[in-house]
C-alpha cells in the first residue's frame, strides 16, 4: 500500500545567531497518522513546528505540507493546517465560545458553519458548561483543551500540536489522546511534540527522536524498542563506584553495551532472562551484589538513554528530576 506524505522536511536548519536550533532535520510524515516528535527541553521541537506552520523561516533546507512549500506558499499552507502552540493562544478576556467563534471568523468560515462548530467542539472537549465563562477563569487544563479545540475549528487536514498534554492531569491527558485518535481515524494527520515517552509510545505510529536539533532516530515505536533489545535489565548497585565496576565487567564479558547512571546499570538484550543469569553469576564471582534487580520490556526512555546517554527531558547538565516528575513511560 502506498501512503502519501503529508509533511516532509529535508535538511531543515534554523540558526538564531550562533545557536543552531535545528541542524539538518529530515522528516517524512505519512498522511493519516500521528507522528511524534520526541525530545527534551531545547531539542528544537517548537522551532520545527514553527517552521512547518510558516511562523518562522528556515535558515536552510526545505519543508512541505501536503505538497506545498512552507516558504514559497505560506498562505496555502496556513489554509491546510491547525496549530495548537506550546503556549495558549486563546484570549483570556473572551469566553471559550467567543474564542472559538473568533477563530471561525478569522479563518473566514461562514457564520452558519462556525457557530455550530464552536458548540460541537466545546461539547467534545468537555467545555460545554464553561463555554460562556471568560477564559481567565479556566484552569490550566481547560485552557489547554480550548487551545486544541481552537486549532480544530477550521477542520484542518493537518494538525500540529506542540506539547498538547503538558500540564494536563492524567484523566484530561487520556481524554485528549482519545480525541487525537478519533481525529486520525477520520483521516487527519497529526504531528505532535512531546517530552512524554509514554505519550509517543501510546499514540504515535511513528516517532522521530530529536536531540540538540538533530533527528537521532526515526522509526515505529515498537521497532525503536526492538533495535535496542526487547528487555532491559536494571541492576541497582550499592553505590556509583560498584556500578562503574559492574558496567566495565559486563561490557568486557558480554556483547552488550551497558548504560550506567549513578548507581544503576542497564543492559538491553533480546534474551533478558538468559543474560540476567550470566550477569548475576559474573557479578557474584566478583562479590558484587546488586541492591535490586528488575527486568522490564524496554520503554522509549530506555531508547532515549541508549541513543543519547541521558534520559529524555534531562540533559546531561541538568540535575536529576525529582522522582515524582520523571517523564518516563515505565511503570
Ligand atoms: N527566537 C529565538 N531566539 C533565539 N533562540 C531561540 C529562539 N527560539 C528558540 N531558540 C533556541 O533554540 C533551541 C531550541 O528551542 P525550541 O523551543 O525549539 O526547543 P523545544 O524542543 O521546543 O524545547 P521545549 O521542550 O523546552 O519546548 C533552544 O536552545 C532555544 O533557546
Ligand atoms: Mg517547545
JSON list of C-alpha atoms and ligand atoms in Angstrom, two decimals, residues 16-17 19-22 39-48 50 56 86-87 162-163 193 195 210, ligand 1:
[
{"chain": "A", "resi": 16, "resn": "UNK", "atom": "CA", "xyz": [19.45, 32.00, 15.93]},
{"chain": "A", "resi": 17, "resn": "UNK", "atom": "CA", "xyz": [22.72, 33.95, 15.79]},
{"chain": "A", "resi": 19, "resn": "UNK", "atom": "CA", "xyz": [22.89, 28.98, 18.17]},
{"chain": "A", "resi": 20, "resn": "UNK", "atom": "CA", "xyz": [21.84, 26.18, 15.85]},
{"chain": "A", "resi": 21, "resn": "UNK", "atom": "CA", "xyz": [18.36, 25.18, 16.96]},
{"chain": "A", "resi": 22, "resn": "UNK", "atom": "CA", "xyz": [17.76, 22.80, 14.04]},
{"chain": "A", "resi": 39, "resn": "UNK", "atom": "CA", "xyz": [12.85, 15.30, 22.62]},
{"chain": "A", "resi": 40, "resn": "UNK", "atom": "CA", "xyz": [13.95, 17.04, 25.78]},
{"chain": "A", "resi": 41, "resn": "UNK", "atom": "CA", "xyz": [13.80, 20.78, 26.51]},
{"chain": "A", "resi": 42, "resn": "UNK", "atom": "CA", "xyz": [15.60, 22.82, 23.88]},
{"chain": "A", "resi": 43, "resn": "UNK", "atom": "CA", "xyz": [15.86, 19.95, 21.40]},
{"chain": "A", "resi": 44, "resn": "UNK", "atom": "CA", "xyz": [14.27, 22.06, 18.66]},
{"chain": "A", "resi": 45, "resn": "UNK", "atom": "CA", "xyz": [10.70, 20.72, 18.65]},
{"chain": "A", "resi": 46, "resn": "UNK", "atom": "CA", "xyz": [8.94, 24.07, 18.78]},
{"chain": "A", "resi": 47, "resn": "UNK", "atom": "CA", "xyz": [11.33, 25.55, 16.24]},
{"chain": "A", "resi": 48, "resn": "UNK", "atom": "CA", "xyz": [10.48, 22.71, 13.84]},
{"chain": "A", "resi": 50, "resn": "UNK", "atom": "CA", "xyz": [7.08, 26.99, 13.87]},
{"chain": "A", "resi": 56, "resn": "UNK", "atom": "CA", "xyz": [9.44, 31.06, 11.16]},
{"chain": "A", "resi": 86, "resn": "UNK", "atom": "CA", "xyz": [3.09, 25.34, 23.27]},
{"chain": "A", "resi": 87, "resn": "UNK", "atom": "CA", "xyz": [1.67, 28.40, 24.96]},
{"chain": "A", "resi": 162, "resn": "UNK", "atom": "CA", "xyz": [3.09, 21.38, 20.40]},
{"chain": "A", "resi": 163, "resn": "UNK", "atom": "CA", "xyz": [3.19, 19.50, 23.70]},
{"chain": "A", "resi": 193, "resn": "UNK", "atom": "CA", "xyz": [5.69, 17.11, 20.01]},
{"chain": "A", "resi": 195, "resn": "UNK", "atom": "CA", "xyz": [8.53, 15.10, 26.18]},
{"chain": "A", "resi": 210, "resn": "UNK", "atom": "CA", "xyz": [15.23, 14.80, 18.30]},
{"chain": "B", "resi": 1, "resn": "LIG", "atom": "N1", "xyz": [13.54, 33.09, 18.86]},
{"chain": "B", "resi": 1, "resn": "LIG", "atom": "C1", "xyz": [14.64, 32.50, 19.35]},
{"chain": "B", "resi": 1, "resn": "LIG", "atom": "N2", "xyz": [15.78, 33.19, 19.51]},
{"chain": "B", "resi": 1, "resn": "LIG", "atom": "C2", "xyz": [16.91, 32.59, 19.98]},
{"chain": "B", "resi": 1, "resn": "LIG", "atom": "N3", "xyz": [16.97, 31.29, 20.35]},
{"chain": "B", "resi": 1, "resn": "LIG", "atom": "C3", "xyz": [15.86, 30.56, 20.22]},
{"chain": "B", "resi": 1, "resn": "LIG", "atom": "C4", "xyz": [14.64, 31.12, 19.71]},
{"chain": "B", "resi": 1, "resn": "LIG", "atom": "N4", "xyz": [13.70, 30.14, 19.70]},
{"chain": "B", "resi": 1, "resn": "LIG", "atom": "C5", "xyz": [14.31, 29.04, 20.17]},
{"chain": "B", "resi": 1, "resn": "LIG", "atom": "N5", "xyz": [15.60, 29.28, 20.47]},
{"chain": "B", "resi": 1, "resn": "LIG", "atom": "C6", "xyz": [16.58, 28.30, 20.96]},
{"chain": "B", "resi": 1, "resn": "LIG", "atom": "O1", "xyz": [16.56, 27.19, 20.09]},
{"chain": "B", "resi": 1, "resn": "LIG", "atom": "C7", "xyz": [16.71, 25.97, 20.81]},
{"chain": "B", "resi": 1, "resn": "LIG", "atom": "C8", "xyz": [15.53, 25.08, 20.51]},
{"chain": "B", "resi": 1, "resn": "LIG", "atom": "O2", "xyz": [14.37, 25.65, 21.10]},
{"chain": "B", "resi": 1, "resn": "LIG", "atom": "P1", "xyz": [12.91, 25.02, 20.94]},
{"chain": "B", "resi": 1, "resn": "LIG", "atom": "O3", "xyz": [11.96, 25.97, 21.56]},
{"chain": "B", "resi": 1, "resn": "LIG", "atom": "O4", "xyz": [12.71, 24.64, 19.54]},
{"chain": "B", "resi": 1, "resn": "LIG", "atom": "O5", "xyz": [13.07, 23.70, 21.83]},
{"chain": "B", "resi": 1, "resn": "LIG", "atom": "P2", "xyz": [11.94, 22.68, 22.27]},
{"chain": "B", "resi": 1, "resn": "LIG", "atom": "O6", "xyz": [12.42, 21.33, 21.84]},
{"chain": "B", "resi": 1, "resn": "LIG", "atom": "O7", "xyz": [10.62, 23.11, 21.82]},
{"chain": "B", "resi": 1, "resn": "LIG", "atom": "O8", "xyz": [12.05, 22.77, 23.86]},
{"chain": "B", "resi": 1, "resn": "LIG", "atom": "P3", "xyz": [10.88, 22.68, 24.99]},
{"chain": "B", "resi": 1, "resn": "LIG", "atom": "O9", "xyz": [10.69, 21.23, 25.26]},
{"chain": "B", "resi": 1, "resn": "LIG", "atom": "O10", "xyz": [11.51, 23.36, 26.16]},
{"chain": "B", "resi": 1, "resn": "LIG", "atom": "O11", "xyz": [9.67, 23.37, 24.49]},
{"chain": "B", "resi": 1, "resn": "LIG", "atom": "C9", "xyz": [16.82, 26.37, 22.27]},
{"chain": "B", "resi": 1, "resn": "LIG", "atom": "O12", "xyz": [18.18, 26.40, 22.60]},
{"chain": "B", "resi": 1, "resn": "LIG", "atom": "C10", "xyz": [16.21, 27.74, 22.32]},
{"chain": "B", "resi": 1, "resn": "LIG", "atom": "O13", "xyz": [16.78, 28.51, 23.35]}
]
